[in-house]
XYZ file of C-alpha atoms in Angstrom:
630
model
C 20.828 -22.984 32.903
C 17.340 -24.233 32.168
C 15.683 -24.152 28.748
C 13.667 -21.152 29.815
C 16.900 -19.200 30.252
C 16.286 -18.498 33.927
C 18.960 -19.122 36.502
C 18.018 -21.879 38.934
C 18.726 -21.833 42.632
C 21.755 -23.812 43.746
C 20.963 -26.736 46.019
C 23.165 -26.543 49.077
C 21.691 -29.485 51.042
C 23.309 -32.179 48.907
C 26.048 -34.332 50.395
C 29.287 -33.505 48.643
C 31.698 -36.312 47.764
C 34.775 -36.639 49.970
C 37.791 -35.271 48.153
C 40.594 -37.856 48.013
C 43.745 -36.960 49.896
C 46.193 -35.413 47.428
C 49.658 -36.717 46.923
C 52.536 -35.009 48.674
C 51.062 -34.721 52.124
C 53.755 -34.068 54.702
C 54.126 -36.101 57.883
C 52.785 -33.195 59.888
C 49.530 -33.408 57.953
C 50.109 -30.278 55.891
C 49.998 -30.554 52.143
C 53.059 -29.659 50.144
C 52.213 -26.918 47.620
C 52.693 -27.630 43.951
C 52.491 -25.291 40.973
C 49.102 -26.701 40.010
C 47.721 -26.109 43.494
C 48.059 -22.325 43.135
C 46.733 -22.197 39.566
C 43.890 -19.625 39.744
C 41.778 -21.665 37.319
C 41.838 -24.580 39.780
C 41.096 -22.629 42.948
C 37.638 -22.808 44.571
C 35.263 -20.138 43.298
C 32.214 -18.914 45.220
C 29.023 -20.474 43.823
C 27.545 -17.039 43.081
C 30.195 -16.568 40.397
C 30.755 -20.004 38.904
C 28.241 -22.665 39.862
C 25.135 -22.948 37.700
C 22.490 -25.594 37.715
C 22.358 -27.353 34.364
C 19.177 -29.205 35.192
C 15.813 -27.721 36.118
C 14.433 -28.785 39.483
C 11.284 -30.955 39.349
C 8.911 -28.236 40.522
C 10.377 -25.409 38.464
C 8.118 -25.785 35.471
C 4.922 -25.248 37.423
C 6.279 -22.389 39.525
C 7.800 -20.562 36.559
C 4.579 -21.014 34.604
C 2.722 -19.380 37.470
C 5.151 -16.444 37.411
C 4.824 -16.185 33.637
C 1.028 -16.129 33.754
C 0.673 -13.583 36.553
C 3.294 -11.176 35.227
C 2.084 -11.500 31.642
C -1.426 -10.423 32.651
C -0.097 -7.635 34.858
C 2.022 -6.351 31.972
C -1.087 -5.764 29.882
C -2.381 -3.309 32.475
C 0.953 -1.496 32.809
C 1.641 -1.349 29.036
C 4.759 -3.443 29.584
C 6.344 -1.096 32.152
C 7.492 -3.057 35.198
C 6.190 -1.913 38.589
C 8.847 -4.005 40.355
C 11.898 -2.270 38.988
C 10.328 1.154 39.489
C 9.398 0.337 43.076
C 12.919 -0.821 43.868
C 14.361 2.344 42.329
C 12.070 4.570 44.381
C 12.931 2.685 47.566
C 16.616 2.950 46.675
C 16.238 6.713 46.285
C 14.223 7.074 49.476
C 16.632 5.094 51.650
C 19.653 6.995 50.335
C 17.882 10.310 50.824
C 16.826 9.261 54.332
C 20.475 8.621 55.146
C 21.627 12.000 53.838
C 20.634 14.693 56.358
C 22.769 17.237 54.521
C 20.793 16.669 51.320
C 17.550 16.926 53.301
C 18.647 20.242 54.788
C 19.555 21.481 51.308
C 16.088 20.559 50.030
C 14.428 22.346 52.953
C 16.447 25.467 52.163
C 15.548 25.236 48.468
C 11.872 24.844 49.323
C 12.053 27.920 51.540
C 13.756 30.022 48.869
C 11.253 28.951 46.225
C 8.335 29.720 48.530
C 9.832 33.162 49.233
C 10.255 33.887 45.505
C 6.642 32.941 44.856
C 5.439 35.025 47.814
C 7.330 38.070 46.526
C 5.826 37.615 43.058
C 2.362 37.248 44.602
C 2.838 40.465 46.587
C 3.952 42.366 43.488
C 0.944 41.044 41.620
C -1.474 42.164 44.321
C 0.188 45.568 44.685
C 0.880 46.508 41.050
C -1.339 44.154 39.094
C 1.705 42.594 37.444
C 4.924 40.873 38.438
C 8.048 39.585 36.774
C 8.047 35.776 36.554
C 10.059 34.156 39.325
C 10.875 31.148 37.091
C 10.838 30.589 33.346
C 9.972 27.352 31.539
C 12.739 25.387 29.847
C 13.300 26.139 26.168
C 11.513 23.013 24.970
C 8.508 23.530 27.285
C 5.805 25.230 25.214
C 2.879 24.646 27.581
C 2.761 28.157 29.070
C 3.673 30.328 26.079
C 0.200 31.723 25.335
C -0.528 35.302 26.539
C -3.398 34.008 28.667
C -0.906 32.369 31.000
C 0.595 35.756 31.916
C -2.647 36.937 33.506
C -3.473 36.591 37.201
C -4.000 34.050 38.739
C -2.715 31.719 36.020
C 0.769 33.220 35.992
C 1.181 32.299 39.656
C -0.382 28.866 39.115
C 2.046 27.826 36.391
C 5.037 29.364 38.187
C 4.154 27.436 41.335
C 4.035 24.284 39.214
C 7.436 24.975 37.630
C 8.998 25.677 41.018
C 7.576 22.407 42.318
C 8.905 20.577 39.271
C 12.320 22.148 39.798
C 12.350 21.141 43.476
C 11.581 17.521 42.648
C 14.391 17.513 40.117
C 16.720 18.692 42.883
C 15.336 16.021 45.202
C 15.928 13.143 42.786
C 19.387 14.166 41.570
C 22.784 14.340 43.274
C 21.737 11.940 46.017
C 24.822 10.439 47.650
C 25.229 6.723 46.988
C 22.925 6.497 43.957
C 24.208 5.795 40.470
C 23.554 8.392 37.814
C 21.396 5.953 35.873
C 19.174 5.261 38.901
C 18.851 8.983 39.566
C 17.751 9.549 35.980
C 15.150 6.794 36.228
C 13.642 8.171 39.457
C 13.713 11.719 38.094
C 11.996 10.504 34.916
C 9.245 8.732 36.882
C 8.702 11.820 39.022
C 8.470 14.017 35.937
C 5.804 11.723 34.455
C 3.648 12.170 37.564
C 4.147 15.934 37.578
C 3.402 16.246 33.859
C 0.109 14.476 34.496
C -0.708 17.047 37.205
C 0.308 20.075 35.130
C -2.196 22.967 35.267
C -2.165 22.963 31.467
C -4.086 19.668 31.572
C -6.955 20.994 33.684
C -10.213 22.354 32.346
C -10.402 25.085 35.008
C -6.655 25.729 35.377
C -5.838 26.235 31.699
C -6.794 29.777 30.636
C -6.521 28.873 26.930
C -9.223 26.221 27.365
C -11.405 28.600 29.378
C -11.205 31.317 26.713
C -11.916 28.780 23.944
C -14.894 27.396 25.869
C -16.354 30.864 26.335
C -15.837 31.726 22.664
C -17.398 28.483 21.416
C -20.135 28.266 24.030
C -18.842 24.854 25.097
C -18.867 23.428 21.555
C -15.146 22.683 21.862
C -15.855 20.309 24.750
C -18.554 18.575 22.720
C -16.134 18.122 19.810
C -13.487 16.937 22.241
C -15.829 14.317 23.687
C -16.625 13.143 20.162
C -12.916 12.917 19.386
C -12.321 10.906 22.543
C -15.087 8.418 21.748
C -13.890 8.064 18.149
C -10.286 7.469 19.225
C -11.371 4.917 21.814
C -13.485 3.036 19.278
C -10.611 2.948 16.799
C -8.151 1.797 19.440
C -10.204 -1.132 20.734
C -11.111 -2.230 17.197
C -7.524 -2.032 15.948
C -8.186 0.687 13.383
C -5.543 3.298 12.477
C -5.830 6.876 13.789
C -8.204 9.323 12.145
C -6.817 10.467 8.802
C -4.316 7.628 8.387
C -6.564 6.128 5.720
C -5.471 9.000 3.467
C -1.902 7.649 3.389
C -2.158 4.094 2.111
C 1.005 2.317 0.892
C 1.018 1.914 -2.868
C -1.514 4.700 -3.363
C -0.375 7.756 -1.396
C 2.960 6.640 0.095
C 5.479 3.980 -0.974
C 4.648 4.692 -4.617
C 8.126 4.596 -6.200
C 7.824 2.044 -9.048
C 9.509 -1.298 -8.498
C 9.125 -5.063 -8.259
C 9.407 -7.632 -5.482
C 12.232 -9.812 -6.821
C 12.722 -12.104 -3.827
C 10.488 -13.297 -1.023
C 11.206 -15.424 2.040
C 9.312 -15.998 5.262
C 10.921 -12.935 6.846
C 11.279 -10.417 4.031
C 10.420 -9.209 0.580
C 13.187 -7.644 -1.498
C 12.047 -4.752 -3.658
C 14.070 -3.659 -6.701
C 13.147 -0.146 -7.837
C 12.808 0.664 -11.507
C 15.590 2.848 -12.944
C 14.776 6.441 -13.878
C 18.049 7.303 -15.633
C 19.809 5.975 -18.739
C 22.891 4.989 -16.727
C 23.312 4.084 -13.079
C 26.156 3.720 -10.611
C 27.933 0.416 -11.155
C 27.228 -0.821 -7.638
C 23.632 -1.122 -6.364
C 22.431 -0.016 -2.916
C 20.643 -2.279 -0.426
C 18.617 -0.500 2.275
C 17.857 -2.393 5.504
C 15.082 -0.634 7.463
C 14.163 -1.258 11.084
C 11.820 -4.200 11.638
C 9.945 -2.321 14.368
C 8.053 -0.266 11.732
C 7.063 -0.634 8.087
C 9.882 0.076 5.624
C 8.335 3.004 3.784
C 9.598 5.791 6.024
C 12.335 5.961 3.388
C 9.737 5.967 0.590
C 7.034 8.282 1.892
C 5.242 10.747 -0.362
C 6.879 11.418 -3.756
C 8.265 14.781 -2.597
C 10.080 13.391 0.468
C 10.976 9.859 -0.585
C 14.669 9.072 -0.143
C 14.267 6.064 -2.440
C 12.779 8.155 -5.252
C 15.530 10.734 -4.816
C 18.298 8.130 -5.007
C 16.794 6.409 -8.035
C 16.447 9.788 -9.736
C 20.156 10.378 -9.107
C 21.134 7.165 -10.904
C 21.375 4.732 -7.985
C 19.990 1.198 -8.315
C 18.095 0.713 -5.054
C 16.968 -2.495 -3.367
C 14.808 -2.311 -0.235
C 13.956 -4.916 2.386
C 10.304 -5.011 3.466
C 10.044 -7.022 6.683
C 7.253 -9.449 7.470
C 4.934 -8.511 10.344
C 5.432 -11.522 12.646
C 2.663 -13.208 14.602
C 2.496 -15.722 17.442
C 3.694 -18.491 15.127
C 7.014 -16.642 14.708
C 7.788 -16.523 18.430
C 10.996 -18.576 18.029
C 12.553 -16.411 15.330
C 15.779 -14.999 16.742
C 18.400 -12.412 15.892
C 20.318 -14.925 13.816
C 17.249 -15.437 11.633
C 17.178 -11.705 10.866
C 20.935 -11.629 10.267
C 20.610 -14.569 7.875
C 17.721 -12.800 6.133
C 20.028 -9.874 5.289
C 22.428 -12.442 3.852
C 19.608 -13.844 1.715
C 18.881 -10.351 0.385
C 22.551 -9.876 -0.518
C 22.542 -13.243 -2.286
C 19.443 -12.272 -4.262
C 21.024 -8.977 -5.314
C 24.088 -10.907 -6.388
C 21.918 -12.906 -8.753
C 20.352 -9.749 -10.182
C 23.660 -7.884 -10.477
C 26.306 -10.648 -10.574
C 29.996 -10.167 -9.844
C 29.390 -6.710 -8.368
C 29.990 -5.291 -4.914
C 27.054 -3.757 -3.042
C 26.583 -0.519 -1.116
C 24.539 -1.230 2.023
C 22.582 1.222 4.176
C 20.708 0.605 7.409
C 18.242 2.758 9.322
C 17.778 2.600 13.117
C 17.626 -1.056 14.260
C 18.188 -2.065 10.654
C 21.534 -0.286 10.804
C 22.508 -2.230 13.924
C 21.513 -5.468 12.202
C 23.476 -4.488 9.108
C 26.519 -3.630 11.246
C 26.468 -7.117 12.761
C 26.148 -8.673 9.308
C 28.957 -6.497 7.928
C 31.198 -7.485 10.849
C 30.409 -11.148 10.236
C 31.200 -10.775 6.536
C 34.494 -9.063 7.346
C 35.374 -11.802 9.831
C 34.659 -14.465 7.203
C 36.564 -12.581 4.459
C 33.397 -11.874 2.457
C 34.171 -8.670 0.515
C 30.818 -8.081 -1.191
C 30.170 -4.812 0.646
C 31.488 -1.772 -1.196
C 30.482 0.663 1.550
C 28.345 0.887 4.675
C 25.838 3.637 5.533
C 24.273 3.886 8.997
C 21.356 6.239 9.639
C 20.347 7.009 13.262
C 22.075 3.783 14.287
C 23.816 2.725 17.486
C 26.465 0.029 17.742
C 27.413 0.960 21.303
C 24.510 0.865 23.770
C 26.204 2.050 26.934
C 24.487 5.446 26.695
C 21.300 4.860 24.676
C 19.578 7.992 25.936
C 16.180 7.890 27.572
C 15.507 4.363 26.309
C 17.939 3.105 28.951
C 15.173 3.765 31.474
C 13.249 0.887 29.862
C 16.140 -1.533 29.459
C 16.940 -2.623 32.986
C 17.065 -6.302 33.967
C 13.715 -5.921 35.721
C 12.086 -4.311 32.686
C 13.479 -6.790 30.161
C 12.413 -9.725 32.347
C 8.923 -8.222 32.655
C 8.670 -7.817 28.877
C 9.822 -11.396 28.410
C 6.926 -12.638 30.523
C 4.486 -10.647 28.403
C 6.036 -11.791 25.119
C 6.211 -15.408 26.334
C 2.453 -15.354 26.845
C 1.519 -13.894 23.439
C 4.568 -14.823 21.342
C 5.497 -11.276 20.348
C 5.692 -7.684 21.520
C 2.597 -5.884 20.295
C 2.680 -2.532 18.555
C 0.554 -0.798 21.218
C 2.882 -2.051 23.940
C 5.873 -0.591 22.110
C 4.086 2.693 21.478
C 3.372 3.135 25.189
C 7.059 3.230 26.105
C 7.967 5.641 23.295
C 5.090 7.968 24.204
C 6.295 8.105 27.801
C 9.658 9.411 26.600
C 7.865 12.447 25.215
C 4.705 12.425 27.326
C 4.329 16.216 27.301
C 4.224 16.332 23.497
C 2.765 12.931 22.608
C 0.209 12.412 25.388
C -0.766 15.541 27.284
C -0.440 18.049 24.469
C -2.695 15.869 22.331
C -5.126 15.508 25.238
C -5.395 19.293 25.589
C -5.691 20.123 21.894
C -7.966 17.306 20.758
C -10.151 16.696 23.829
C -10.271 20.061 25.641
C -9.799 22.504 22.783
C -11.681 20.235 20.359
C -9.107 20.640 17.575
C -7.929 17.625 15.613
C -4.257 17.543 14.644
C -4.041 17.292 10.886
C -2.666 13.937 9.724
C 0.458 13.876 7.526
C 2.522 11.115 5.921
C 5.181 10.732 8.618
C 2.544 10.675 11.362
C 0.530 8.040 9.475
C 3.649 5.915 8.998
C 4.434 6.207 12.700
C 1.084 4.575 13.475
C 1.828 1.671 11.107
C 4.047 -0.373 13.425
C 4.964 -4.058 13.360
C 5.198 -6.712 16.032
C 8.480 -8.246 17.211
C 9.007 -11.974 17.877
C 9.527 -13.052 21.464
C 12.921 -14.691 20.992
C 14.411 -12.011 18.746
C 13.365 -9.080 20.917
C 14.574 -10.779 24.077
C 17.961 -11.483 22.493
C 18.171 -7.947 21.127
C 17.468 -6.302 24.486
C 19.732 -8.594 26.467
C 22.747 -8.941 24.184
C 22.839 -5.397 22.834
C 21.249 -3.139 25.461
C 21.913 -4.914 28.765
C 25.252 -6.557 27.924
C 26.433 -4.164 25.183
C 28.057 -7.212 23.590
C 28.531 -5.800 20.086
C 30.760 -2.896 21.106
C 32.901 -5.229 23.236
C 33.484 -7.816 20.523
C 31.404 -10.392 22.400
C 28.394 -10.691 20.101
C 28.479 -14.105 18.451
C 27.274 -15.037 14.974
C 27.719 -18.610 13.871
C 29.320 -19.518 17.178
C 32.139 -16.969 16.875
C 32.287 -13.325 17.968
C 32.183 -10.424 15.531
C 33.880 -7.036 15.875
C 33.079 -3.676 14.299
C 36.828 -3.066 13.965
C 36.979 -5.808 11.325
C 34.879 -3.734 8.903
C 37.179 -2.185 6.301
C 34.526 -0.732 3.978
C 34.193 3.073 4.278
C 31.294 4.223 6.447
C 28.801 7.061 5.970
C 27.131 7.714 9.336
C 24.140 10.026 9.826
C 22.799 11.184 13.187
C 20.303 13.840 14.246
C 20.479 16.560 16.886
C 17.059 15.836 18.426
C 17.233 12.042 18.469
C 15.892 10.568 21.741
C 16.094 6.967 20.454
C 19.719 7.015 19.271
C 21.342 10.151 20.764
C 23.982 11.549 18.459
C 26.885 11.354 20.989
C 26.120 7.637 21.288
C 26.054 7.232 17.498
C 29.315 9.190 17.301
C 31.067 6.416 19.259
C 31.405 4.653 15.919
C 34.619 6.669 15.545
C 36.112 4.746 18.469
C 34.817 1.321 17.468
C 35.615 1.361 13.737
C 38.932 1.007 11.968
C 38.049 2.582 8.642
C 37.303 5.993 7.134
C 34.140 7.487 8.660
C 32.135 10.310 7.114
C 29.934 11.630 9.913
C 26.846 13.790 9.328
C 24.919 15.539 12.101
C 21.643 16.949 10.804
C 18.868 18.926 12.461
C 15.653 17.170 13.365
C 14.590 14.132 15.328
C 15.041 10.397 14.914
C 12.626 10.221 11.973
C 12.224 13.771 10.688
C 15.985 14.334 10.571
C 16.419 11.395 8.193
C 13.412 12.376 6.053
C 15.097 15.651 5.138
C 14.509 16.213 1.448
C 16.123 19.086 -0.508
C 14.015 22.216 -0.202
C 12.815 21.408 3.319
C 12.903 24.772 5.088
C 15.088 25.209 8.150
C 17.294 22.148 7.658
C 20.992 22.327 8.567
C 23.769 19.773 8.862
C 27.464 19.335 9.647
C 29.725 16.880 7.845
C 33.359 15.792 8.029
C 35.376 12.746 6.995
C 37.736 11.196 9.536
C 40.429 8.894 8.082
C 41.156 5.729 10.014
C 44.635 7.118 10.801
C 43.339 10.325 12.410
C 43.242 10.946 16.147
C 39.947 10.790 17.995
C 38.028 14.038 18.505
C 35.377 14.156 21.291
C 31.817 14.730 20.048
C 31.313 18.216 21.485
C 34.678 19.360 20.117
C 33.717 17.942 16.739
C 30.403 19.804 16.779
C 32.106 23.055 17.693
C 34.591 22.780 14.809
C 32.577 21.183 11.981
C 31.164 23.842 9.618
C 27.399 24.311 9.642
C 25.697 24.010 6.246
C 22.177 24.928 5.155
C 19.871 22.445 3.468
C 19.493 18.690 3.158
C 22.173 16.053 3.703
C 20.777 13.899 0.865
C 22.961 15.456 -1.890
C 26.022 14.802 0.271
C 25.010 11.141 0.481
C 24.654 10.852 -3.303
C 28.040 12.527 -3.822
C 29.616 10.125 -1.328
C 28.090 7.095 -3.066
C 29.398 8.299 -6.436
C 32.827 8.897 -4.953
C 32.898 5.321 -3.665
C 31.533 3.730 -6.836
C 33.664 2.446 -9.705
C 31.798 4.183 -12.486
C 28.500 3.878 -14.325
C 26.717 1.173 -16.283
C 23.401 0.367 -17.912
C 20.572 -0.282 -15.455
C 20.217 -3.964 -14.548
C 17.183 -5.863 -15.690
C 14.354 -5.984 -13.173
C 14.689 -9.321 -11.426
C 17.952 -10.156 -13.148
C 18.930 -11.557 -16.510
C 17.725 -14.913 -17.825
C 15.041 -15.220 -15.189
C 17.500 -15.738 -12.317
C 15.095 -13.924 -10.018
C 11.341 -13.890 -10.518
C 9.519 -10.568 -10.280
C 6.644 -11.509 -7.972
C 4.564 -8.382 -7.423
C 4.701 -4.678 -8.019
C 6.106 -2.571 -5.201
C 5.315 -2.133 -2.362
C 4.650 -5.889 -2.237
C 2.465 -7.843 0.183
C 4.199 -7.728 3.555
C 3.674 -3.984 3.952
C -0.089 -4.592 4.139
C 0.094 -7.151 6.951
C -1.672 -5.950 10.069
């Protein structure tokens, strides 16, 4: 294996040494078999499975550099999405479909039936002036809900589009010989193309836009053009979206009082000021994802989880991650794992001889799980409990993100990150927007550029635009070891040269997932029940990956389900669990506070900010410095 991590070709033109004649050769020339001769570990193994080149060939550096350069520049045009993997998937689909005449015949029949249904609807429309729809949009598809779409000819236009979309779904699924994952990838790519061609995106095929244009005398198109130019100018100059300036950390969001009590190259540790006379004996450390700024859990005062916890008598510490640059390209996963250890050490100096509750959100929860497993392996019992919010520890079924975590895609990203030293925020945003292109790309295009209506900015939307970069080495290791190899769930992820296992964690776990999560689907999060060997309190709340976690008391329409599964209980499949767990109205936050109190040893006076006797220095007021890095 070369230093670059790429497998080198095996040289087969070398002269191999002559193997000496083994002892025990019979007079007839046949070797006598010994026990060691049939030992599987000593038998010849095909080079594809065992032989690796430990030394780079002389010309490899120049040729790999050429590959790096070309693919890195190409990646900038494709927003990091590999054209190679997609092309191979499409060819794979085409060749399997070409070899399946039965599937072809089925598609021809489906096309005929759909054409007949549309022809019947067209005839009814011409004869009676109205017709029942021959196909209805899916529940989540809101593009054709307006009354204008039910008028001729637009009703037939959108129904023809939906029938076409349905046919292509049939064409890319249930193809003999293709894996389910490949089918999903091809179907996803096809849907992206069709969504781009949707009649709702056209100026003359969208009746809502036509009516608005007639009402405004074309002023909506003028406003839309102005919006487009303004957004383009902000994008190329690196400015935040329009309205984000109204949600600045420390002024409008992330305003819970506190102090930065520890700072390293990778993180700042914020200790929040107490708001009650007594607090729970054990403090809480929150580890956010490093892909975004930390303050999703400390948004506006009314929906800040941090403020809520502090108001309930919990001493809260929060990690604020540094926004890495090209100089941090060699920071790896172990550096982030060690940084969590540094935060725990700092808390131990502020609140000595006390166990710590730890909570992680999204990727921060995965990082915290690895650290907790390492601590359990090394008999470090500082963790009182573990809370995971929208967190996966098993990546076999990571939802739609699996479409962007193939070997081809990860390799393509590595070329791009190798060139610039990190994965840029815009390059990350492109992949996430594709997962919800109808809502995040085309809906915005219609409303802001055709209808001329700006979407009003709010705190969660402003936070979502405040992303961070990710170092080359760390992100490569994360994608390969966790997504591609799923090493953590198999007990093969190594920390300090030895593997860690989730089953080693004995601290009780509070696990929160959301029904509409497309980043960490709740059935995937639920697999924690299989991987852990401790009591698990599982919460399934309404909302998406972000909005479901930011679910403050009083938020209208929120529901959740919660149960506690002892480590001795039998496994219950996720859908069975959802069918049996009682549905409750409201926020899950009070349940979290009750759980923390139940797993705390009592109450005490609030600890001094920064610790007693100057053990930790209070550097700056919250939210610190790292949150302002751009």
